[in-house]
mmCIF file of C-alpha atoms and ligand atoms in Angstrom:
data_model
loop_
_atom_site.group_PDB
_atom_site.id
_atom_site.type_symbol
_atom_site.label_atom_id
_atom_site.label_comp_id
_atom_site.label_asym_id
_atom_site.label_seq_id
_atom_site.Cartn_x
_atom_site.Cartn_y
_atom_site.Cartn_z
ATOM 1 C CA UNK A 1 -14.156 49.278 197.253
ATOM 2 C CA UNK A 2 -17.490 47.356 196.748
ATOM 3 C CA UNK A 3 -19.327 50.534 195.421
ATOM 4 C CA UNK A 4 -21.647 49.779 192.361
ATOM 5 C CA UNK A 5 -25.668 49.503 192.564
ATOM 6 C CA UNK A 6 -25.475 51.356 196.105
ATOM 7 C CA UNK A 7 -26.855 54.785 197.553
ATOM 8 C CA UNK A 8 -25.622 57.777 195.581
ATOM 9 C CA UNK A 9 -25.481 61.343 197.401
ATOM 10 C CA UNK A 10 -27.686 64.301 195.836
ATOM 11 C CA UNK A 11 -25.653 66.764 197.222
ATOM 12 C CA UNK A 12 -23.047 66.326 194.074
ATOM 13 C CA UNK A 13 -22.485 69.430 191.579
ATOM 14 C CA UNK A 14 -20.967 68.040 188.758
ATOM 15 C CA UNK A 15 -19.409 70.917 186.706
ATOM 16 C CA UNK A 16 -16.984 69.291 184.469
ATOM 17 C CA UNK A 17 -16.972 69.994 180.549
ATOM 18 C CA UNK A 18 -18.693 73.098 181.909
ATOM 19 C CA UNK A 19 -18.264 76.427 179.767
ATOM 20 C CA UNK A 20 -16.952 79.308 181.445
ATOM 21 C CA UNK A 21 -16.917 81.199 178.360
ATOM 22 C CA UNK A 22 -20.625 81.587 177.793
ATOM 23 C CA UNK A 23 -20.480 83.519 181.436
ATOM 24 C CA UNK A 24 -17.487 85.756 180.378
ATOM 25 C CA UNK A 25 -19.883 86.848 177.344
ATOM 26 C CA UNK A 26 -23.016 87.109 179.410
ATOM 27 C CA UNK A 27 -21.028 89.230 181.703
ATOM 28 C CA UNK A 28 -20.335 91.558 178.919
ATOM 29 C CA UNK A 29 -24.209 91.870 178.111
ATOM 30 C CA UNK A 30 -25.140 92.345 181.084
ATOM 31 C CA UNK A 31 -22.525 95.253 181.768
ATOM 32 C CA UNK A 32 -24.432 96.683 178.265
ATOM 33 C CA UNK A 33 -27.456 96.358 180.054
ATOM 34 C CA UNK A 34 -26.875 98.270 182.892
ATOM 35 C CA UNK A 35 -24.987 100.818 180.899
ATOM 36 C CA UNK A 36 -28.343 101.401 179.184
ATOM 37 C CA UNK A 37 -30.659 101.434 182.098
ATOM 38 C CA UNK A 38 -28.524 103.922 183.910
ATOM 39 C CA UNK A 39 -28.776 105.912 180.620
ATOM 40 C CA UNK A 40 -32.850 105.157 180.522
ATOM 41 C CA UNK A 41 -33.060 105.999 184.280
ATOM 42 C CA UNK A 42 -30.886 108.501 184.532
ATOM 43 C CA UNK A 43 -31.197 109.568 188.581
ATOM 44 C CA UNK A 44 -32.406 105.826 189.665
ATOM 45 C CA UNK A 45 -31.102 104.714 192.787
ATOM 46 C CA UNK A 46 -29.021 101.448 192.452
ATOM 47 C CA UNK A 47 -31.271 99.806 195.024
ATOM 48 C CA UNK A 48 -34.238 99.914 192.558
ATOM 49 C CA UNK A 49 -31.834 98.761 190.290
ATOM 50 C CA UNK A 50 -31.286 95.193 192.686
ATOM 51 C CA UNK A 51 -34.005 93.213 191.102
ATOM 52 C CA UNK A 52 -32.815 93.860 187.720
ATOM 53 C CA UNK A 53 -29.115 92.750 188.473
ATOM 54 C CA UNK A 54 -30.445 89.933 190.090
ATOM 55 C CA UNK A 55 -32.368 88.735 187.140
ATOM 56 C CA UNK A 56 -28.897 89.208 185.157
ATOM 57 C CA UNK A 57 -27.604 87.177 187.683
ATOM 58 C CA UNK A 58 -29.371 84.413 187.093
ATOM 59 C CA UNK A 59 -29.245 84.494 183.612
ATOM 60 C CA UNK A 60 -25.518 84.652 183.287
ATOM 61 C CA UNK A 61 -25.939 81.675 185.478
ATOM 62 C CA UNK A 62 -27.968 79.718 183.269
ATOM 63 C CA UNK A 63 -25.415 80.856 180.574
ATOM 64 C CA UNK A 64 -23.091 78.115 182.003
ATOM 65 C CA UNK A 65 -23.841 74.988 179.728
ATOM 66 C CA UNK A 66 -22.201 71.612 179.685
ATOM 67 C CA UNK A 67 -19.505 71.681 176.308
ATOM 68 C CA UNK A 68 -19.084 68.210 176.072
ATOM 69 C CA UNK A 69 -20.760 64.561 176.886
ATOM 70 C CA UNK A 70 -19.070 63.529 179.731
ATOM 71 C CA UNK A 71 -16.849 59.902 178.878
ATOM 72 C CA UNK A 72 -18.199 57.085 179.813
ATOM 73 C CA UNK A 73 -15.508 57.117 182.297
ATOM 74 C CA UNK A 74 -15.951 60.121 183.509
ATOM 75 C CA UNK A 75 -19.807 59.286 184.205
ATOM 76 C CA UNK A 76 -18.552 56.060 186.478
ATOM 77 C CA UNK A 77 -16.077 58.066 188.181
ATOM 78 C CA UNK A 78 -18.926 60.690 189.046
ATOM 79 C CA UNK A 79 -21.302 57.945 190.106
ATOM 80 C CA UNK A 80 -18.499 56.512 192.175
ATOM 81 C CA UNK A 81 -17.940 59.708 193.680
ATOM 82 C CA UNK A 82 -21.513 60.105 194.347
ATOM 83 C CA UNK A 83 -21.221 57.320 196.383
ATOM 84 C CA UNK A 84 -18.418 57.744 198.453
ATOM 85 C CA UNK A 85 -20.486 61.053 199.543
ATOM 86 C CA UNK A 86 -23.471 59.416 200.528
ATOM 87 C CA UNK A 87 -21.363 56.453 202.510
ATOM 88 C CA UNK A 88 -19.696 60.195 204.130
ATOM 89 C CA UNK A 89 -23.462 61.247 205.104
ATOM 90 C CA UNK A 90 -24.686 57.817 206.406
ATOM 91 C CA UNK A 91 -21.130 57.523 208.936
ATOM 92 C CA UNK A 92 -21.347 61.458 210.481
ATOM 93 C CA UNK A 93 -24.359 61.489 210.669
ATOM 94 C CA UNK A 94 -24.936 58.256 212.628
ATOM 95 C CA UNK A 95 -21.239 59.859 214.453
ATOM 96 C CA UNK A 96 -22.557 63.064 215.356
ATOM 97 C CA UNK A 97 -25.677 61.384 216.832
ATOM 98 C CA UNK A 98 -24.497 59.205 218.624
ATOM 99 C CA UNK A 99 -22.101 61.582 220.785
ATOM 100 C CA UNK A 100 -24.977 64.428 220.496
ATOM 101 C CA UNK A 101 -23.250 66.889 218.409
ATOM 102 C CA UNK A 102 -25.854 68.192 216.734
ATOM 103 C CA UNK A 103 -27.396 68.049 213.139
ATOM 104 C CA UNK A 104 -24.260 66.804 210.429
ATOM 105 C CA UNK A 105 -25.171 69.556 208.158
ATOM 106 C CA UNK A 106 -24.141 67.710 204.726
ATOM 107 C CA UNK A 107 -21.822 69.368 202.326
ATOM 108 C CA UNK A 108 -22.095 69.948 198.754
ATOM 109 C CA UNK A 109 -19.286 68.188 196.704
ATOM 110 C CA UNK A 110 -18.153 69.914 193.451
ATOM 111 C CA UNK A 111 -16.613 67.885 190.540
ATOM 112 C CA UNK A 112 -14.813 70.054 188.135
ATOM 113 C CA UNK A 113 -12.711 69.962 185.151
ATOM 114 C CA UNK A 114 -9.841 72.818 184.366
ATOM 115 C CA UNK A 115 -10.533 75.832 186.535
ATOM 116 C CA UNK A 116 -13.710 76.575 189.476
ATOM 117 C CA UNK A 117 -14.943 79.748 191.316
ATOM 118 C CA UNK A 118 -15.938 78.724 194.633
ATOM 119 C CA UNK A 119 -17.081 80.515 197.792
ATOM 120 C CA UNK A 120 -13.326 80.778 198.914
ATOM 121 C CA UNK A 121 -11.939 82.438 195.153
ATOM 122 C CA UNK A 122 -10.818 80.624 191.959
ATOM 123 C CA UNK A 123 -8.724 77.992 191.733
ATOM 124 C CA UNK A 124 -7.573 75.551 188.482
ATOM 125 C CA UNK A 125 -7.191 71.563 188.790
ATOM 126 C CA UNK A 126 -3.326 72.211 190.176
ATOM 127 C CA UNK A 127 -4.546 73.214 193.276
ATOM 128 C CA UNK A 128 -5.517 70.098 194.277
ATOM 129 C CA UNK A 129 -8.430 69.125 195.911
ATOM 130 C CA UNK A 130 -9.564 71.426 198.474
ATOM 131 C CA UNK A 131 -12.517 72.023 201.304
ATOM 132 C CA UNK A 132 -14.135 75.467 201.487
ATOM 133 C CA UNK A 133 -15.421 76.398 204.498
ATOM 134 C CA UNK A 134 -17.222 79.867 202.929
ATOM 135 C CA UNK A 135 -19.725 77.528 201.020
ATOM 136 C CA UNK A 136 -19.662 73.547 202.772
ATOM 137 C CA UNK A 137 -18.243 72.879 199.161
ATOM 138 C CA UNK A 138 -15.626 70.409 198.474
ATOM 139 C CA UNK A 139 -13.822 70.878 195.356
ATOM 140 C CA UNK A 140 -12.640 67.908 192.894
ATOM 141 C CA UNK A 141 -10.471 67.832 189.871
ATOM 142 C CA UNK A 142 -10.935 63.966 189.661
ATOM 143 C CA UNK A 143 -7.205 64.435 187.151
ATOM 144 C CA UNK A 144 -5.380 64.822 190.362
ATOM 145 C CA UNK A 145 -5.401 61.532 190.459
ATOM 146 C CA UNK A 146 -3.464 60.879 187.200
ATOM 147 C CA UNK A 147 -0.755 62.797 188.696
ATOM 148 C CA UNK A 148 -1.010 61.289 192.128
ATOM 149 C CA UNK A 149 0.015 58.131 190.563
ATOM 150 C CA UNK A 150 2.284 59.799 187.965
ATOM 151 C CA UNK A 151 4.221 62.624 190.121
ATOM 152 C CA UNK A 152 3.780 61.727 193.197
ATOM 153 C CA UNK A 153 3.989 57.901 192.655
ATOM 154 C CA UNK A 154 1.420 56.499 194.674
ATOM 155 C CA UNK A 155 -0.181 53.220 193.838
ATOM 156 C CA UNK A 156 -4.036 55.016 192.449
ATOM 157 C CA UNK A 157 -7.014 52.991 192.668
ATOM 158 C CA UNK A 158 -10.669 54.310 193.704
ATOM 159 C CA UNK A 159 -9.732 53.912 197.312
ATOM 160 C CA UNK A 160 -6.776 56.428 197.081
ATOM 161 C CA UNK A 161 -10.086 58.905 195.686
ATOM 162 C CA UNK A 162 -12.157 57.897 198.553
ATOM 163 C CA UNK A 163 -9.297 58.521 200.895
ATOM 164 C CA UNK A 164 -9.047 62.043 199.676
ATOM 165 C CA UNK A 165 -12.741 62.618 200.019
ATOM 166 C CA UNK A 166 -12.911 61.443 203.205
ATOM 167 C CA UNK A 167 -10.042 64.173 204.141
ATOM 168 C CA UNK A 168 -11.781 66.799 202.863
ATOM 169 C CA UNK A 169 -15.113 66.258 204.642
ATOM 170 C CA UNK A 170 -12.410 65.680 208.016
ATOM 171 C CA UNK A 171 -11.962 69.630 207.194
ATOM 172 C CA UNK A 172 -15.747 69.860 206.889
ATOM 173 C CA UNK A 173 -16.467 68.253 210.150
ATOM 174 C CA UNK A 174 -13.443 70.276 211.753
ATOM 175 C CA UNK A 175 -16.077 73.636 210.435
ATOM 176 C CA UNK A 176 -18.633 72.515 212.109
ATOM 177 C CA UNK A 177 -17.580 71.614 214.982
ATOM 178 C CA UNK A 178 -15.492 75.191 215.296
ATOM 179 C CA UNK A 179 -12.014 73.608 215.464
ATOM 180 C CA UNK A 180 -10.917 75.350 212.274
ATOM 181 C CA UNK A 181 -11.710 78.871 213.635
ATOM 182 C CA UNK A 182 -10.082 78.476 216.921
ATOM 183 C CA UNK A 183 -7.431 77.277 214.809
ATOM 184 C CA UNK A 184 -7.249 80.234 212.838
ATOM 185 C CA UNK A 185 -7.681 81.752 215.940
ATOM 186 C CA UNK A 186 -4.365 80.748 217.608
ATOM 187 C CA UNK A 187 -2.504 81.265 214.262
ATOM 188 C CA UNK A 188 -3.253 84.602 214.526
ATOM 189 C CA UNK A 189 -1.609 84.926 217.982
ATOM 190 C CA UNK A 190 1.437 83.304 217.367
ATOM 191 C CA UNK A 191 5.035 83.088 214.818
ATOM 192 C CA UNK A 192 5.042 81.370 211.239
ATOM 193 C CA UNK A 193 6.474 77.942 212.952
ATOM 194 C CA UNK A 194 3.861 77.793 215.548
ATOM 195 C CA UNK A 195 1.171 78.359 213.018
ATOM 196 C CA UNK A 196 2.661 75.484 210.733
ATOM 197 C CA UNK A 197 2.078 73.548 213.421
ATOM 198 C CA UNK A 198 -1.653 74.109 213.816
ATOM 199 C CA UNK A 199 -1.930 73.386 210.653
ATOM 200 C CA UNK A 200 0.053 70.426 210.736
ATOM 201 C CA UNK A 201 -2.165 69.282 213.569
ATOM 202 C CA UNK A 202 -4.963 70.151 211.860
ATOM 203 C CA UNK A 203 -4.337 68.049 208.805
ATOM 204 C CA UNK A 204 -3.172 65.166 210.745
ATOM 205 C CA UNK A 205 -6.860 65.603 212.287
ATOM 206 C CA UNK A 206 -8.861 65.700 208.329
ATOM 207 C CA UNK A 207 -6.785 62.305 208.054
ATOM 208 C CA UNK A 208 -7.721 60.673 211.307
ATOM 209 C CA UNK A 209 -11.218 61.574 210.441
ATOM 210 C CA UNK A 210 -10.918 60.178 207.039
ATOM 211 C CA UNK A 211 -9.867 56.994 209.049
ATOM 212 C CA UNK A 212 -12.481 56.932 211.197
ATOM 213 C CA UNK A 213 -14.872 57.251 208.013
ATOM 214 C CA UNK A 214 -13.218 53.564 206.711
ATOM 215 C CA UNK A 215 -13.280 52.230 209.863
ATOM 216 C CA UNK A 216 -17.722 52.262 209.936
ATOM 217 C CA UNK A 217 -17.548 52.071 206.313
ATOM 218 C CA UNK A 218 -15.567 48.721 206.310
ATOM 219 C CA UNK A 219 -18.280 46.152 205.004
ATOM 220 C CA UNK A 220 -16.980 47.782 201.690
ATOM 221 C CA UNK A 221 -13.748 47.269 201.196
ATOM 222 C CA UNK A 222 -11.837 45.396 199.282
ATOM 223 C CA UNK A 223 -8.688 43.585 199.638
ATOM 224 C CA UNK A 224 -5.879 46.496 199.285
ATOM 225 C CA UNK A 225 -8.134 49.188 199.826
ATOM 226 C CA UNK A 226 -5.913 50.598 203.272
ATOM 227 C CA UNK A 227 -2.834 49.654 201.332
ATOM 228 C CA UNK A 228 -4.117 52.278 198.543
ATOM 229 C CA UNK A 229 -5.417 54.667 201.210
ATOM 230 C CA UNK A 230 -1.717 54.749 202.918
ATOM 231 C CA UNK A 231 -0.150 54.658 199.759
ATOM 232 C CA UNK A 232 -2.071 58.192 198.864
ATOM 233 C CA UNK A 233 -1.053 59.558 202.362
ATOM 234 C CA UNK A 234 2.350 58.717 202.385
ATOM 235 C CA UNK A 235 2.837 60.702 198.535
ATOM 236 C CA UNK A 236 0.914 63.683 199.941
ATOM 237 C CA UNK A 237 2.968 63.714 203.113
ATOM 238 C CA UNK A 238 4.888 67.126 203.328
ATOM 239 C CA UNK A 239 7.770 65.284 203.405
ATOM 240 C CA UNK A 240 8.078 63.593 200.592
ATOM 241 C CA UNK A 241 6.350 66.215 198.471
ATOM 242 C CA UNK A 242 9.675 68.388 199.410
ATOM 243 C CA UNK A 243 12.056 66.307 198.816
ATOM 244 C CA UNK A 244 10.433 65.574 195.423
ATOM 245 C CA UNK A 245 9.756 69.225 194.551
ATOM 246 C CA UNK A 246 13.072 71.116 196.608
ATOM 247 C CA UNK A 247 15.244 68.168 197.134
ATOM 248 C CA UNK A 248 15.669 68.745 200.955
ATOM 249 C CA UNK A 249 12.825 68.716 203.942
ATOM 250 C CA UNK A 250 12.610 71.581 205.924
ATOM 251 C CA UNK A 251 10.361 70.878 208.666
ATOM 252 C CA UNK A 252 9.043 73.992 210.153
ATOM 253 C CA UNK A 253 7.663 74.550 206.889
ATOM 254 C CA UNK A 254 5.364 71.454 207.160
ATOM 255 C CA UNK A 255 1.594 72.513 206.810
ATOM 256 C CA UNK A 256 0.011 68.595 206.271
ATOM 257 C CA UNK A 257 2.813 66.580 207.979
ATOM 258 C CA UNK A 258 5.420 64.102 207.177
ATOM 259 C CA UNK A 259 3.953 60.557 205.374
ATOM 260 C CA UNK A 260 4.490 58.935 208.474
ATOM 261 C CA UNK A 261 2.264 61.321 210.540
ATOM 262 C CA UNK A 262 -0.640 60.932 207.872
ATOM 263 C CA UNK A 263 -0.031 57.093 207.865
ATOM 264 C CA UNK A 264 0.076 56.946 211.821
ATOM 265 C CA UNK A 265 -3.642 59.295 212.409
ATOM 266 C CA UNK A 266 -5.517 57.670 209.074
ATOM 267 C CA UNK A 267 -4.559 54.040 210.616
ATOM 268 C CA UNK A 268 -5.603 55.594 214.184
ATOM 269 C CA UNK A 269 -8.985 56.686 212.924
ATOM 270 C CA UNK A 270 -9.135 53.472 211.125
ATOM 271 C CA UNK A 271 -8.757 51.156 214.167
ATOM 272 C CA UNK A 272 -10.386 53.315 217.060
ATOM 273 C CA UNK A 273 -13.542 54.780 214.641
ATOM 274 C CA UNK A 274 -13.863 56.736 217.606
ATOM 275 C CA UNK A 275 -13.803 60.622 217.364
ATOM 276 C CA UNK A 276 -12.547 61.114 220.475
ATOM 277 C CA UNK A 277 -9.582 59.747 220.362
ATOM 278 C CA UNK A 278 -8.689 62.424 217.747
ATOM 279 C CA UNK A 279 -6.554 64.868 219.382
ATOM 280 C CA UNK A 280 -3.752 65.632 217.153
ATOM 281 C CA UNK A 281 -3.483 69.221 218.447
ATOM 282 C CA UNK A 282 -2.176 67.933 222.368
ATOM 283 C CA UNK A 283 -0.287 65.086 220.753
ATOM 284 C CA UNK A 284 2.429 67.654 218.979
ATOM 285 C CA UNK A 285 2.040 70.432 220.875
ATOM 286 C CA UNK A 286 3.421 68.829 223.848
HETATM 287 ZN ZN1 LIG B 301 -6.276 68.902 204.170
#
């Protein structure tokens, strides 16, 4: 992807190298603390006690410091990043204009090394990455794509990192719009199979929008760039991720759908670049 000397998103938290140690100490200073103002204060309400623990707050915040110079590698991987996100803001937000969906409320995307707390609980680099809908926070552990290419054999490249990206804002845009809560919605009304489903349909959905992202985004690609895109999809499908990791596929088990499904909606998004056309949910269901 032609990517260098173009817009880079400001909506990028870049937390890797980060210490979570100096907030693990903090925390136990600040527990001190409060052990000794309830022994100053005595009878003090907690609520008069709020501003105080707020102040801690944001103290143990500032605790977290960066514990290494990022690589010169890393940096270019970050600014690349950055600007995937901002190609992500300019596409939705033309998108949801033009078919009057409101504001695209931009969402913050988190680069991490080792281990994060998000809005949606902790989680360490072998979760993947992963969309939270609690903050508008995508979460990044830009090693995933070692083992994409070494586990999971796809072909790497940046595309294969855009392609992911552009997934996880799919699940973003899915928030917004209030498809993933009638999802969870239905899941709650029905048996384990039907709600793999959803979820398959779902998924299938992230990856047509992630399609429809390359499709208004294609003045910058490169030669391969699909080809890297599909190759991603098709090691992610559920599919081939079981056979790899239980030897057998078991298919009511699917949550993301088999690498043909993901190739099939990415390269549907990718032609149409029309939202509407979208509808994974009626597709399988029927
Ligand atoms: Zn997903």
């Amino acid at each position: 992807m032609k990517w260098k000397g173009r817009r880079q998103s400001g909506n990028m938290e870049d937390r890797r190298g980060m210490s979570t140690g100096g907030k693990v100490i903090a925390g136990g200073g600040a527990i001190g603390i409060i052990i000794l103002l309830l022994q100053i204060f005595g009878g003090e309400t907690a609520q008069n006690l709020a501003p105080v623990l707020e102040q801690i707050n944001q103290s143990q915040q500032s605790q977290e410091v960066r514990q290494r110079e990022l690589t010169v590698q890393e940096q270019e991987i970050g600014e690349f990043a950055a600007t995937i996100l901002a190609d992500t803001e300019d596409v939705w937000n033309q998108i949801f204009r033009e078919n009057n969906l409101g504001d695209y409320q931009e969402p913050t995307f988190v680069l991490f090394s080792d281990a994060v707390s998000s809005g949606c609980g902790n989680a360490s680099a072998a979760s993947g990455p992963f969309y939270c809908p609690a903050d508008y926070k995508l979460y990044m552990d830009l090693t995933f794509f070692d083992e994409l290419k070494t586990r999971f054999g796809a072909q790497g490249g940046d595309f294969a990192i855009a392609y992911v990206t552009a997934h996880e804002i799919g699940h973003h845009i899915q928030t917004i719009l209030g498809t993933s809560s009638k999802v969870r919605q239905l899941q709650q009304q029905t048996n384990q199979a039907g709600a793999n489903e959803l979820s398959v349909a779902q998924e299938l959905q992230a990856d047509f929008y992630a399609g429809v992202w390359a499709h208004h985004n294609q003045d910058y690609l490169e030669e391969g760039d699909i080809d890297e895109a599909l190759s991603a999809a098709n090691a992610v499908g559920d599919d081939a991720i079981q056979r790899r990791t239980q030897g057998s596929v078991n298919p009511d088990s699917f949550t993301h759908g088999t690498s043909e499904q993901r190739k099939y909606w990415f390269m549907k998004g990718y032609k149409t670049g029309d939202i509407r056309q979208g509808d994974t949910f009626s597709e399988l269901l029927n």
